[in-house]
mmCIF file of C-alpha atoms in Angstrom:
data_model
loop_
_atom_site.group_PDB
_atom_site.id
_atom_site.type_symbol
_atom_site.label_atom_id
_atom_site.label_comp_id
_atom_site.label_asym_id
_atom_site.label_seq_id
_atom_site.Cartn_x
_atom_site.Cartn_y
_atom_site.Cartn_z
ATOM 1 C CA MET A 1 -26.013 40.936 13.530
ATOM 2 C CA ALA A 2 -22.404 40.405 12.480
ATOM 3 C CA GLY A 3 -21.895 37.949 15.327
ATOM 4 C CA CYS A 4 -24.973 35.997 14.242
ATOM 5 C CA ARG A 5 -23.628 35.759 10.694
ATOM 6 C CA SER A 6 -20.260 34.531 11.992
ATOM 7 C CA TRP A 7 -21.974 31.786 13.981
ATOM 8 C CA VAL A 8 -24.044 30.755 10.961
ATOM 9 C CA PHE A 9 -20.946 30.644 8.795
ATOM 10 C CA PHE A 10 -19.088 28.583 11.435
ATOM 11 C CA ILE A 11 -21.940 26.086 11.759
ATOM 12 C CA THR A 12 -22.177 25.800 7.968
ATOM 13 C CA VAL A 13 -18.463 25.042 7.638
ATOM 14 C CA CYS A 14 -18.648 22.431 10.408
ATOM 15 C CA ALA A 15 -21.672 20.785 8.796
ATOM 16 C CA VAL A 16 -19.972 20.714 5.405
ATOM 17 C CA ARG A 17 -16.868 19.153 6.891
ATOM 18 C CA PHE A 18 -18.947 16.609 8.810
ATOM 19 C CA PHE A 19 -20.942 15.472 5.819
ATOM 20 C CA GLU A 20 -17.878 15.583 3.612
ATOM 21 C CA ALA A 21 -15.925 13.372 6.010
ATOM 22 C CA ASN A 22 -18.726 10.841 6.158
ATOM 23 C CA ALA A 23 -19.704 10.932 2.478
ATOM 24 C CA GLU A 24 -19.773 7.633 0.655
ATOM 25 C CA ILE A 25 -18.245 7.124 -2.768
ATOM 26 C CA LYS A 26 -20.192 4.451 -4.641
ATOM 27 C CA VAL A 27 -18.722 2.518 -7.551
ATOM 28 C CA THR A 28 -20.227 -0.305 -9.619
ATOM 29 C CA ILE A 29 -17.968 -2.765 -11.426
ATOM 30 C CA PRO A 30 -18.830 -5.965 -13.322
ATOM 31 C CA VAL A 31 -17.289 -9.252 -12.238
ATOM 32 C CA GLY A 32 -14.196 -10.169 -14.196
ATOM 33 C CA LYS A 33 -13.248 -6.582 -15.136
ATOM 34 C CA LEU A 34 -10.410 -4.495 -13.759
ATOM 35 C CA PHE A 35 -11.270 -1.992 -11.038
ATOM 36 C CA THR A 36 -8.936 0.909 -10.270
ATOM 37 C CA TYR A 37 -9.484 3.824 -7.925
ATOM 38 C CA GLU A 38 -6.884 6.529 -7.431
ATOM 39 C CA LEU A 39 -6.552 8.133 -3.993
ATOM 40 C CA LEU A 40 -5.745 11.737 -4.824
ATOM 41 C CA ARG A 41 -3.700 13.607 -2.262
ATOM 42 C CA GLU A 42 -5.291 16.895 -3.349
ATOM 43 C CA THR A 43 -8.707 15.641 -2.284
ATOM 44 C CA PHE A 44 -7.546 14.812 1.217
ATOM 45 C CA GLN A 45 -5.458 17.984 1.391
ATOM 46 C CA ASN A 46 -8.670 19.980 1.071
ATOM 47 C CA ASP A 47 -10.087 18.020 3.995
ATOM 48 C CA PHE A 48 -7.099 18.937 6.162
ATOM 49 C CA GLU A 49 -6.906 22.650 5.198
ATOM 50 C CA PRO A 50 -10.282 23.688 3.723
ATOM 51 C CA LEU A 51 -10.007 27.415 4.517
ATOM 52 C CA SER A 52 -6.310 27.963 3.923
ATOM 53 C CA LYS A 53 -6.874 28.847 0.267
ATOM 54 C CA LEU A 54 -9.575 31.398 1.030
ATOM 55 C CA TYR A 55 -8.097 33.347 3.900
ATOM 56 C CA ALA A 56 -4.446 32.513 4.515
ATOM 57 C CA GLY A 57 -3.503 32.083 0.869
ATOM 58 C CA ARG A 58 -1.314 29.061 1.721
ATOM 59 C CA LEU A 59 -1.223 25.968 -0.450
ATOM 60 C CA TYR A 60 0.161 22.942 1.342
ATOM 61 C CA ASP A 61 1.617 19.879 -0.346
ATOM 62 C CA ASP A 62 1.890 17.595 2.657
ATOM 63 C CA PRO A 63 3.163 14.016 2.530
ATOM 64 C CA MET A 64 0.391 11.516 3.241
ATOM 65 C CA ILE A 65 0.120 7.804 3.792
ATOM 66 C CA PHE A 66 -3.075 5.879 3.175
ATOM 67 C CA LYS A 67 -4.494 2.951 5.132
ATOM 68 C CA CYS A 68 -7.275 0.920 3.539
ATOM 69 C CA ASN A 69 -9.307 -1.911 4.981
ATOM 70 C CA ARG A 70 -12.681 -3.504 4.667
ATOM 71 C CA GLN A 71 -15.196 -2.135 7.119
ATOM 72 C CA ASN A 72 -15.130 -4.092 10.404
ATOM 73 C CA PHE A 73 -12.196 -6.153 9.086
ATOM 74 C CA PRO A 74 -8.445 -5.599 9.404
ATOM 75 C CA ASP A 75 -7.610 -6.281 5.748
ATOM 76 C CA LEU A 76 -8.923 -5.649 2.274
ATOM 77 C CA PRO A 77 -11.054 -8.179 0.386
ATOM 78 C CA GLU A 78 -9.145 -11.022 -1.215
ATOM 79 C CA TRP A 79 -9.437 -9.629 -4.732
ATOM 80 C CA LEU A 80 -8.548 -6.020 -3.878
ATOM 81 C CA ARG A 81 -4.999 -4.677 -3.451
ATOM 82 C CA PHE A 82 -3.489 -1.312 -2.527
ATOM 83 C CA THR A 83 -0.211 0.314 -3.494
ATOM 84 C CA GLN A 84 1.537 3.592 -2.712
ATOM 85 C CA ARG A 85 5.207 4.018 -3.487
ATOM 86 C CA HIS A 86 5.964 7.214 -1.548
ATOM 87 C CA PRO A 87 4.080 9.599 0.788
ATOM 88 C CA TYR A 88 4.256 12.251 -1.934
ATOM 89 C CA ASN A 89 2.587 9.909 -4.466
ATOM 90 C CA ASN A 90 -1.075 9.078 -4.887
ATOM 91 C CA GLY A 91 -2.345 5.683 -3.804
ATOM 92 C CA PHE A 92 -4.209 3.137 -5.919
ATOM 93 C CA LEU A 93 -6.814 0.524 -5.109
ATOM 94 C CA TYR A 94 -6.989 -2.079 -7.855
ATOM 95 C CA GLY A 95 -8.196 -5.593 -8.472
ATOM 96 C CA THR A 96 -10.718 -7.776 -10.257
ATOM 97 C CA PRO A 97 -13.815 -9.010 -8.378
ATOM 98 C CA THR A 98 -14.428 -12.722 -8.785
ATOM 99 C CA SER A 99 -17.974 -12.899 -7.452
ATOM 100 C CA PRO A 100 -20.882 -10.462 -7.168
ATOM 101 C CA GLY A 101 -21.314 -8.673 -3.876
ATOM 102 C CA LYS A 102 -20.828 -5.451 -1.987
ATOM 103 C CA SER A 103 -17.639 -4.320 -0.265
ATOM 104 C CA ILE A 104 -17.370 -1.267 1.977
ATOM 105 C CA ILE A 105 -13.810 0.047 2.098
ATOM 106 C CA GLU A 106 -12.578 2.503 4.728
ATOM 107 C CA ILE A 107 -9.829 4.824 3.507
ATOM 108 C CA TYR A 108 -7.760 6.685 6.100
ATOM 109 C CA ALA A 109 -5.333 9.431 5.074
ATOM 110 C CA ILE A 110 -2.702 10.472 7.622
ATOM 111 C CA ASN A 111 -1.016 13.838 7.168
ATOM 112 C CA LYS A 112 2.702 13.405 7.955
ATOM 113 C CA ARG A 113 3.122 17.140 8.614
ATOM 114 C CA SER A 114 0.283 17.815 11.052
ATOM 115 C CA TYR A 115 -0.573 14.166 11.893
ATOM 116 C CA GLU A 116 -4.221 14.811 11.144
ATOM 117 C CA ALA A 117 -6.377 12.000 9.792
ATOM 118 C CA ALA A 118 -9.245 11.973 7.323
ATOM 119 C CA ARG A 119 -11.646 9.148 6.576
ATOM 120 C CA HIS A 120 -13.506 8.323 3.377
ATOM 121 C CA ILE A 121 -15.883 5.479 2.608
ATOM 122 C CA LEU A 122 -15.737 3.658 -0.720
ATOM 123 C CA VAL A 123 -18.628 1.345 -1.575
ATOM 124 C CA ILE A 124 -17.795 -1.149 -4.331
ATOM 125 C CA LYS A 125 -20.687 -3.101 -5.805
ATOM 126 C CA ALA A 126 -19.720 -6.018 -8.046
ATOM 127 C CA THR A 127 -22.459 -7.084 -10.451
ATOM 128 C CA ALA A 128 -22.718 -10.475 -12.117
ATOM 129 C CA GLU A 129 -21.563 -10.619 -15.707
ATOM 130 C CA LYS A 130 -20.379 -13.300 -18.094
ATOM 131 C CA MET A 131 -16.632 -13.863 -18.093
ATOM 132 C CA LEU A 132 -14.744 -13.159 -21.292
ATOM 133 C CA PRO A 133 -14.127 -16.576 -22.910
ATOM 134 C CA TYR A 134 -10.678 -15.875 -24.376
ATOM 135 C CA GLN A 135 -8.030 -14.349 -22.169
ATOM 136 C CA ALA A 136 -4.289 -13.779 -22.474
ATOM 137 C CA GLU A 137 -1.661 -12.707 -19.980
ATOM 138 C CA PHE A 138 1.408 -10.672 -20.936
ATOM 139 C CA PHE A 139 4.480 -9.641 -18.975
ATOM 140 C CA ILE A 140 5.753 -6.066 -19.316
ATOM 141 C CA LYS A 141 9.303 -6.019 -18.021
ATOM 142 C CA LEU A 142 9.942 -2.259 -18.009
ATOM 143 C CA ARG A 143 6.973 -1.210 -15.903
ATOM 144 C CA GLU A 144 5.972 -0.983 -12.251
ATOM 145 C CA ILE A 145 2.490 -1.508 -10.884
ATOM 146 C CA GLU A 146 1.785 2.087 -9.847
ATOM 147 C CA LYS A 147 2.928 3.332 -13.273
ATOM 148 C CA VAL A 148 0.379 1.274 -15.237
ATOM 149 C CA LEU A 149 -2.668 1.993 -13.068
ATOM 150 C CA PRO A 150 -3.358 5.554 -14.308
ATOM 151 C CA SER A 151 -6.062 5.544 -16.974
ATOM 152 C CA ALA A 152 -3.836 7.169 -19.613
ATOM 153 C CA VAL A 153 -1.246 4.385 -19.361
ATOM 154 C CA GLN A 154 -3.970 1.738 -19.435
ATOM 155 C CA VAL A 155 -5.233 3.194 -22.717
ATOM 156 C CA GLU A 156 -1.730 3.047 -24.225
ATOM 157 C CA ILE A 157 -1.249 -0.594 -23.228
ATOM 158 C CA LYS A 158 -4.719 -1.513 -24.400
ATOM 159 C CA GLN A 159 -4.159 0.045 -27.827
ATOM 160 C CA ASP A 160 -0.966 -1.954 -28.389
ATOM 161 C CA LEU A 161 -2.633 -5.198 -27.317
ATOM 162 C CA GLN A 162 -5.614 -4.483 -29.560
ATOM 163 C CA LYS A 163 -3.274 -4.414 -32.537
ATOM 164 C CA LEU A 164 -1.651 -7.647 -31.396
ATOM 165 C CA TRP A 165 -5.049 -9.327 -30.927
ATOM 166 C CA ASP A 166 -6.402 -7.746 -34.119
ATOM 167 C CA THR A 167 -9.635 -6.603 -32.481
ATOM 168 C CA GLU A 168 -11.061 -3.504 -30.844
ATOM 169 C CA ALA A 169 -13.273 -5.475 -28.458
ATOM 170 C CA LEU A 170 -10.607 -5.957 -25.808
ATOM 171 C CA GLU A 171 -10.888 -5.405 -22.057
ATOM 172 C CA ILE A 172 -8.221 -5.344 -19.385
ATOM 173 C CA VAL A 173 -9.002 -8.047 -16.838
ATOM 174 C CA ASN A 174 -6.282 -7.641 -14.238
ATOM 175 C CA PHE A 175 -2.900 -6.160 -13.310
ATOM 176 C CA THR A 176 -0.509 -8.128 -11.094
ATOM 177 C CA ASN A 177 2.812 -7.035 -9.654
ATOM 178 C CA ALA A 178 5.648 -9.400 -10.542
ATOM 179 C CA LEU A 179 6.708 -9.447 -6.881
ATOM 180 C CA ASP A 180 3.384 -11.092 -6.034
ATOM 181 C CA ARG A 181 4.304 -13.886 -8.451
ATOM 182 C CA GLY A 182 7.624 -14.618 -6.781
ATOM 183 C CA GLY A 183 9.709 -12.107 -8.720
ATOM 184 C CA ARG A 184 12.924 -10.700 -7.294
ATOM 185 C CA VAL A 185 13.226 -7.180 -5.956
ATOM 186 C CA PRO A 186 15.173 -5.133 -8.525
ATOM 187 C CA LEU A 187 18.283 -3.157 -7.748
ATOM 188 C CA PRO A 188 17.649 0.510 -6.869
ATOM 189 C CA LEU A 189 19.279 1.639 -10.102
ATOM 190 C CA ALA A 190 18.011 3.301 -13.233
ATOM 191 C CA GLY A 191 16.729 0.825 -15.801
ATOM 192 C CA HIS A 192 15.687 -1.825 -13.260
ATOM 193 C CA PHE A 193 11.947 -2.413 -12.773
ATOM 194 C CA GLU A 194 9.740 -4.856 -10.917
ATOM 195 C CA GLY A 195 7.651 -5.879 -13.921
ATOM 196 C CA VAL A 196 3.877 -6.172 -14.340
ATOM 197 C CA TYR A 197 1.603 -8.951 -15.567
ATOM 198 C CA VAL A 198 -1.328 -7.711 -17.683
ATOM 199 C CA LYS A 199 -4.301 -9.968 -18.358
ATOM 200 C CA VAL A 200 -6.768 -9.024 -21.071
ATOM 201 C CA GLY A 201 -9.848 -10.741 -22.457
ATOM 202 C CA SER A 202 -12.100 -10.651 -25.477
ATOM 203 C CA GLU A 203 -15.073 -12.347 -27.085
ATOM 204 C CA GLN A 204 -13.037 -12.885 -30.234
ATOM 205 C CA TYR A 205 -10.705 -15.853 -30.687
ATOM 206 C CA PHE A 206 -6.931 -15.409 -30.527
ATOM 207 C CA SER A 207 -5.155 -13.873 -33.489
ATOM 208 C CA ASP A 208 -2.491 -15.654 -35.528
ATOM 209 C CA CYS A 209 0.256 -13.749 -33.728
ATOM 210 C CA LEU A 210 -0.970 -14.950 -30.344
ATOM 211 C CA LEU A 211 -1.314 -18.531 -31.553
ATOM 212 C CA ARG A 212 2.410 -18.555 -32.337
ATOM 213 C CA VAL A 213 2.955 -18.775 -28.585
ATOM 214 C CA LEU A 214 1.636 -22.342 -28.689
ATOM 215 C CA THR A 215 3.937 -23.518 -31.495
ATOM 216 C CA PRO A 216 6.546 -26.185 -30.609
ATOM 217 C CA GLU A 217 9.372 -24.017 -31.987
ATOM 218 C CA ASN A 218 8.505 -21.150 -29.656
ATOM 219 C CA GLU A 219 8.188 -23.455 -26.642
ATOM 220 C CA LYS A 220 11.535 -25.060 -27.452
ATOM 221 C CA GLN A 221 13.311 -21.715 -27.701
ATOM 222 C CA CYS A 222 11.782 -20.460 -24.460
ATOM 223 C CA THR A 223 12.653 -23.695 -22.643
ATOM 224 C CA ALA A 224 16.272 -23.435 -23.811
ATOM 225 C CA GLY A 225 16.511 -19.995 -22.222
ATOM 226 C CA ALA A 226 17.351 -18.213 -25.449
ATOM 227 C CA LYS A 227 16.342 -14.590 -25.929
ATOM 228 C CA VAL A 228 13.227 -14.861 -28.067
ATOM 229 C CA LYS A 229 12.019 -11.766 -29.860
ATOM 230 C CA VAL A 230 8.466 -11.062 -30.926
ATOM 231 C CA PRO A 231 7.889 -12.672 -34.333
ATOM 232 C CA GLY A 232 7.956 -10.405 -37.359
ATOM 233 C CA GLY A 233 4.703 -8.569 -37.950
ATOM 234 C CA CYS A 234 3.575 -9.082 -34.332
ATOM 235 C CA SER A 235 5.459 -6.270 -32.616
ATOM 236 C CA PHE A 236 3.011 -3.431 -32.000
ATOM 237 C CA CYS A 237 4.439 -1.646 -28.942
ATOM 238 C CA SER A 238 4.451 2.056 -29.748
ATOM 239 C CA ILE A 239 6.257 2.852 -26.491
ATOM 240 C CA PRO A 240 9.372 0.776 -25.622
ATOM 241 C CA SER A 241 8.377 0.514 -21.955
ATOM 242 C CA ASN A 242 5.121 -1.211 -22.987
ATOM 243 C CA CYS A 243 6.781 -4.004 -24.973
ATOM 244 C CA ILE A 244 5.908 -7.507 -23.768
ATOM 245 C CA THR A 245 8.152 -10.464 -22.982
ATOM 246 C CA TRP A 246 7.163 -13.048 -25.557
ATOM 247 C CA CYS A 247 8.194 -16.166 -23.598
ATOM 248 C CA LYS A 248 5.996 -15.224 -20.628
ATOM 249 C CA THR A 249 2.820 -14.899 -22.672
ATOM 250 C CA GLU A 250 0.032 -17.331 -21.765
ATOM 251 C CA LEU A 251 -3.318 -17.978 -23.428
ATOM 252 C CA PHE A 252 -6.459 -19.091 -21.598
ATOM 253 C CA ASP A 253 -9.432 -20.604 -23.423
ATOM 254 C CA LEU A 254 -12.221 -20.659 -20.844
ATOM 255 C CA THR A 255 -14.577 -22.438 -23.252
ATOM 256 C CA LYS A 256 -12.542 -25.635 -22.942
ATOM 257 C CA GLN A 257 -12.421 -25.732 -19.179
ATOM 258 C CA GLU A 258 -13.950 -28.732 -17.491
ATOM 259 C CA PRO A 259 -17.283 -28.085 -15.800
ATOM 260 C CA ALA A 260 -17.280 -27.804 -12.071
ATOM 261 C CA PRO A 261 -18.266 -30.979 -10.194
ATOM 262 C CA PRO A 262 -21.835 -31.082 -8.949
ATOM 263 C CA ALA A 263 -22.509 -29.877 -5.468
ATOM 264 C CA PRO A 264 -22.931 -32.565 -2.831
ATOM 265 C CA THR A 265 -26.471 -33.540 -1.935
ATOM 266 C CA MET A 266 -27.686 -32.462 1.464
ATOM 267 C CA GLY A 267 -28.967 -35.232 3.704
ATOM 268 C CA SER A 268 -31.286 -35.189 6.675
ATOM 269 C CA GLY A 269 -28.435 -34.822 9.146
ATOM 270 C CA ILE A 270 -29.358 -38.024 11.047
ATOM 271 C CA LEU A 271 -27.009 -41.010 10.953
ATOM 272 C CA GLU A 272 -28.372 -44.306 9.813
ATOM 273 C CA ASP A 273 -28.846 -47.080 12.337
ATOM 274 C CA GLY A 274 -25.671 -49.157 12.449
ATOM 275 C CA GLY A 275 -26.236 -51.285 15.563
ATOM 276 C CA ASP A 276 -24.890 -50.965 19.072
ATOM 277 C CA PHE A 277 -21.656 -49.212 19.769
ATOM 278 C CA ASP A 278 -18.750 -51.607 20.256
ATOM 279 C CA PRO A 279 -15.877 -49.778 21.993
ATOM 280 C CA PRO A 280 -12.342 -50.906 21.180
ATOM 281 C CA GLU A 281 -10.480 -53.156 23.583
ATOM 282 C CA SER A 282 -8.008 -51.738 26.051
ATOM 283 C CA PRO A 283 -4.404 -51.725 24.799
ATOM 284 C CA PRO A 284 -2.039 -54.324 26.303
ATOM 285 C CA SER A 285 -0.017 -53.351 29.368
ATOM 286 C CA ARG A 286 3.458 -52.056 28.758
ATOM 287 C CA ASP A 287 6.619 -52.318 30.852
ATOM 288 C CA PHE A 288 8.131 -48.855 31.300
ATOM 289 C CA PHE A 289 11.200 -49.985 33.301
ATOM 290 C CA PRO A 290 13.543 -50.137 30.265
ATOM 291 C CA ASP A 291 12.430 -46.656 29.286
ATOM 292 C CA TYR A 292 13.096 -45.492 32.840
ATOM 293 C CA ILE A 293 16.620 -46.935 32.759
ATOM 294 C CA VAL A 294 17.422 -45.292 29.432
ATOM 295 C CA THR A 295 15.868 -41.949 30.391
ATOM 296 C CA VAL A 296 16.977 -41.553 34.034
ATOM 297 C CA ILE A 297 19.551 -44.127 35.195
ATOM 298 C CA VAL A 298 21.962 -43.911 32.259
ATOM 299 C CA PRO A 299 22.234 -40.057 32.329
ATOM 300 C CA LEU A 300 22.642 -40.221 36.128
ATOM 301 C CA ILE A 301 25.528 -42.687 35.870
ATOM 302 C CA LEU A 302 27.234 -40.554 33.257
ATOM 303 C CA ALA A 303 26.828 -37.477 35.455
ATOM 304 C CA ILE A 304 28.412 -39.294 38.434
ATOM 305 C CA ILE A 305 31.354 -40.459 36.304
ATOM 306 C CA LEU A 306 31.957 -36.940 35.049
ATOM 307 C CA LEU A 307 31.722 -35.587 38.604
ATOM 308 C CA LEU A 308 34.331 -38.070 39.868
ATOM 309 C CA LEU A 309 36.649 -37.303 36.958
ATOM 310 C CA LEU A 310 36.360 -33.572 37.625
ATOM 311 C CA ALA A 311 37.000 -34.070 41.373
ATOM 312 C CA TYR A 312 40.138 -36.106 40.612
ATOM 313 C CA ILE A 313 41.452 -33.438 38.256
ATOM 314 C CA MET A 314 40.703 -30.596 40.676
ATOM 315 C CA PHE A 315 41.838 -32.182 43.982
ATOM 316 C CA GLY A 316 43.784 -35.385 43.292
ATOM 317 C CA ARG A 317 46.415 -33.903 41.012
ATOM 318 C CA ARG A 318 47.374 -30.858 43.098
ATOM 319 C CA GLU A 319 51.091 -30.861 44.131
ATOM 320 C CA GLY A 320 50.714 -28.775 47.323
ATOM 321 C CA VAL A 321 52.645 -25.769 48.628
ATOM 322 C CA THR A 322 55.438 -27.765 50.351
ATOM 323 C CA LYS A 323 56.200 -29.830 47.289
ATOM 324 C CA ARG A 324 56.093 -26.770 45.109
ATOM 325 C CA ASN A 325 58.513 -24.845 47.370
ATOM 326 C CA ALA A 326 60.871 -27.832 47.459
ATOM 327 C CA ARG A 327 61.053 -27.882 43.685
ATOM 328 C CA THR A 328 61.455 -24.099 43.359
ATOM 329 C CA ASN A 329 64.816 -22.352 43.211
ATOM 330 C CA GLN A 330 65.803 -20.670 46.488
ATOM 331 C CA ILE A 331 66.511 -17.361 44.806
ATOM 332 C CA GLN A 332 63.007 -17.258 43.382
ATOM 333 C CA LEU A 333 61.553 -18.087 46.802
ATOM 334 C CA TYR A 334 63.654 -15.354 48.400
ATOM 335 C CA HIS A 335 62.477 -12.770 45.867
ATOM 336 C CA HIS A 336 58.916 -13.941 46.341
ATOM 337 C CA HIS A 337 59.023 -13.495 50.130
ATOM 338 C CA THR A 338 60.747 -10.121 49.734
ATOM 339 C CA ILE A 339 57.986 -8.845 47.464
ATOM 340 C CA HIS A 340 55.296 -10.021 49.879
ATOM 341 C CA GLY A 341 57.074 -8.422 52.851
ATOM 342 C CA ASN A 342 57.487 -5.091 51.085
ATOM 343 C CA THR A 343 53.826 -5.173 50.084
ATOM 344 C CA ASP A 344 52.693 -5.710 53.695
ATOM 345 C CA GLU A 345 54.980 -2.930 54.868
ATOM 346 C CA LEU A 346 53.537 -0.450 52.355
ATOM 347 C CA ARG A 347 49.994 -1.375 53.366
ATOM 348 C CA ASN A 348 50.807 -0.733 57.034
ATOM 349 C CA MET A 349 52.278 2.660 56.144
ATOM 350 C CA ALA A 350 49.144 3.566 54.223
ATOM 351 C CA GLY A 351 47.045 2.978 57.338
ATOM 352 C CA HIS A 352 49.268 5.095 59.685
ATOM 353 C CA ARG A 353 50.577 8.469 58.583
ATOM 354 C CA GLY A 354 53.159 8.588 61.386
ATOM 355 C CA ALA A 355 54.845 5.308 60.481
ATOM 356 C CA PRO A 356 58.671 5.299 60.297
ATOM 357 C CA THR A 357 60.542 5.118 57.026
ATOM 358 C CA PRO A 358 60.322 1.635 55.552
ATOM 359 C CA LEU A 359 63.395 -0.517 55.878
ATOM 360 C CA SER A 360 63.226 -1.447 52.215
ATOM 361 C CA THR A 361 64.189 2.141 51.299
ATOM 362 C CA LEU A 362 67.421 2.134 53.332
ATOM 363 C CA PRO A 363 70.733 1.739 51.499
ATOM 364 C CA MET A 364 71.631 -1.684 52.872
ATOM 365 C CA PHE A 365 69.614 -3.760 55.317
ATOM 366 C CA ASN A 366 68.813 -7.308 56.264
ATOM 367 C CA SER A 367 65.229 -8.047 55.230
ATOM 368 C CA ARG A 368 64.810 -10.680 57.928
ATOM 369 C CA THR A 369 66.304 -8.964 60.995
ATOM 370 C CA GLY A 370 66.041 -5.314 59.918
ATOM 371 C CA ASP A 371 69.656 -4.590 60.970
ATOM 372 C CA ARG A 372 71.815 -2.306 58.932
ATOM 373 C CA ALA A 373 75.078 -3.766 57.670
ATOM 374 C CA PRO A 374 77.984 -2.644 55.562
ATOM 375 C CA PRO A 375 77.727 -3.420 51.899
ATOM 376 C CA LEU A 376 80.301 -6.228 52.140
ATOM 377 C CA GLN A 377 78.465 -7.870 55.081
ATOM 378 C CA SER A 378 75.008 -7.725 53.510
ATOM 379 C CA ASP A 379 72.946 -10.717 52.716
ATOM 380 C CA SER A 380 74.964 -13.192 50.691
ATOM 381 C CA ILE A 381 72.075 -13.800 48.274
ATOM 382 C CA PRO A 382 71.984 -11.145 45.585
ATOM 383 C CA LEU A 383 68.719 -9.694 44.476
ATOM 384 C CA ILE A 384 69.475 -10.441 40.845
ATOM 385 C CA MET A 385 71.998 -13.075 39.999
ATOM 386 C CA ALA A 386 73.979 -12.833 36.834
ATOM 387 C CA GLN A 387 73.008 -15.535 34.434
ATOM 388 C CA HIS A 388 75.041 -16.768 31.542
ATOM 389 C CA ASP A 389 73.649 -15.574 28.235
ATOM 390 C CA PRO A 390 74.032 -18.284 25.597
ATOM 391 C CA TYR A 391 74.276 -15.562 22.962
ATOM 392 C CA SER A 392 76.869 -13.461 24.749
ATOM 393 C CA ASP A 393 79.726 -15.071 22.850
ATOM 394 C CA THR A 394 78.244 -13.986 19.553
ATOM 395 C CA LEU A 395 78.003 -10.280 20.482
ATOM 396 C CA PRO A 396 80.707 -7.940 19.215
ATOM 397 C CA ARG A 397 83.277 -6.918 21.808
ATOM 398 C CA LYS A 398 84.897 -3.475 22.056
#
């Protein structure tokens, strides 16, 4: 009976894990509104170690990396982006759908400790909705994209912008990393951030503070590169890191946009009768001999000239051994032959262990005949001749 219960429990756990791994998370978002979805590491940690809390009492905090793509496609949809700063941080999917439709996103979590993988399915359904007619984009210099995506931070930014717009009916439209706009990568030091663009929209027209962006004085100051502060009475950032850069603020009035051109009319797909086909005439004949001369003959002639010049330098200007010996001092030639003779003698001794003592090691000998001679009757050519030192007269004498 106990074994039967164990098997039932095992099958139940396997079924729960199977259905949990293949469960679909469905989300509905209107077109033109910001969508954010946080990939919690705790959720995937439970998939990797579901029974560790119950029996082993171990709580793992494994590093994980997430891979997201559209189902049956290698990348995400055009409007959707993913960010994860570090394997110990949660990941975020964020973006703003531009057209209604359905997107199925596959989320893979890879455990960097055990190299296990878990798979979740996220179904995003974008419904048609009217775009907000008045939109504004602000640049927050002291923020990074993964720091503004949590819902609590979004509420803080939204509250400050509501005061600036002077309305409660305000919606966040999109977040964009400054690096995606061509911004420079900041230094890895404290106080340096990438920056984030925040776009918001509303049904209400722009406030007086926002309309100051369009004044000629503000545009002139921003063009000159001066540090422009937020005008008095328009600074509503309760947290310093949420303060906006005034010169990078842009306003968009979608009510004044030109209507889209009409779609082209579809025809029958059959070309109208235009008469018989008249093929073009054949091009005139062309003489390729000048091209052949320039391409083949000229490089060949240059190669032959270089070959002859190299042959003259290598073979025609050699002085020869006889001429070289005639111009060389006899003492140098004698030393040269002596060195060669001694070298041959040492090589012969190396090949025969029973060879006699070399003549070059005797006290006095004639290198040509091999006869011993008294020191006074030795070869008249000294091994090293004394040479006059031009600086010998300048040396001190004892």
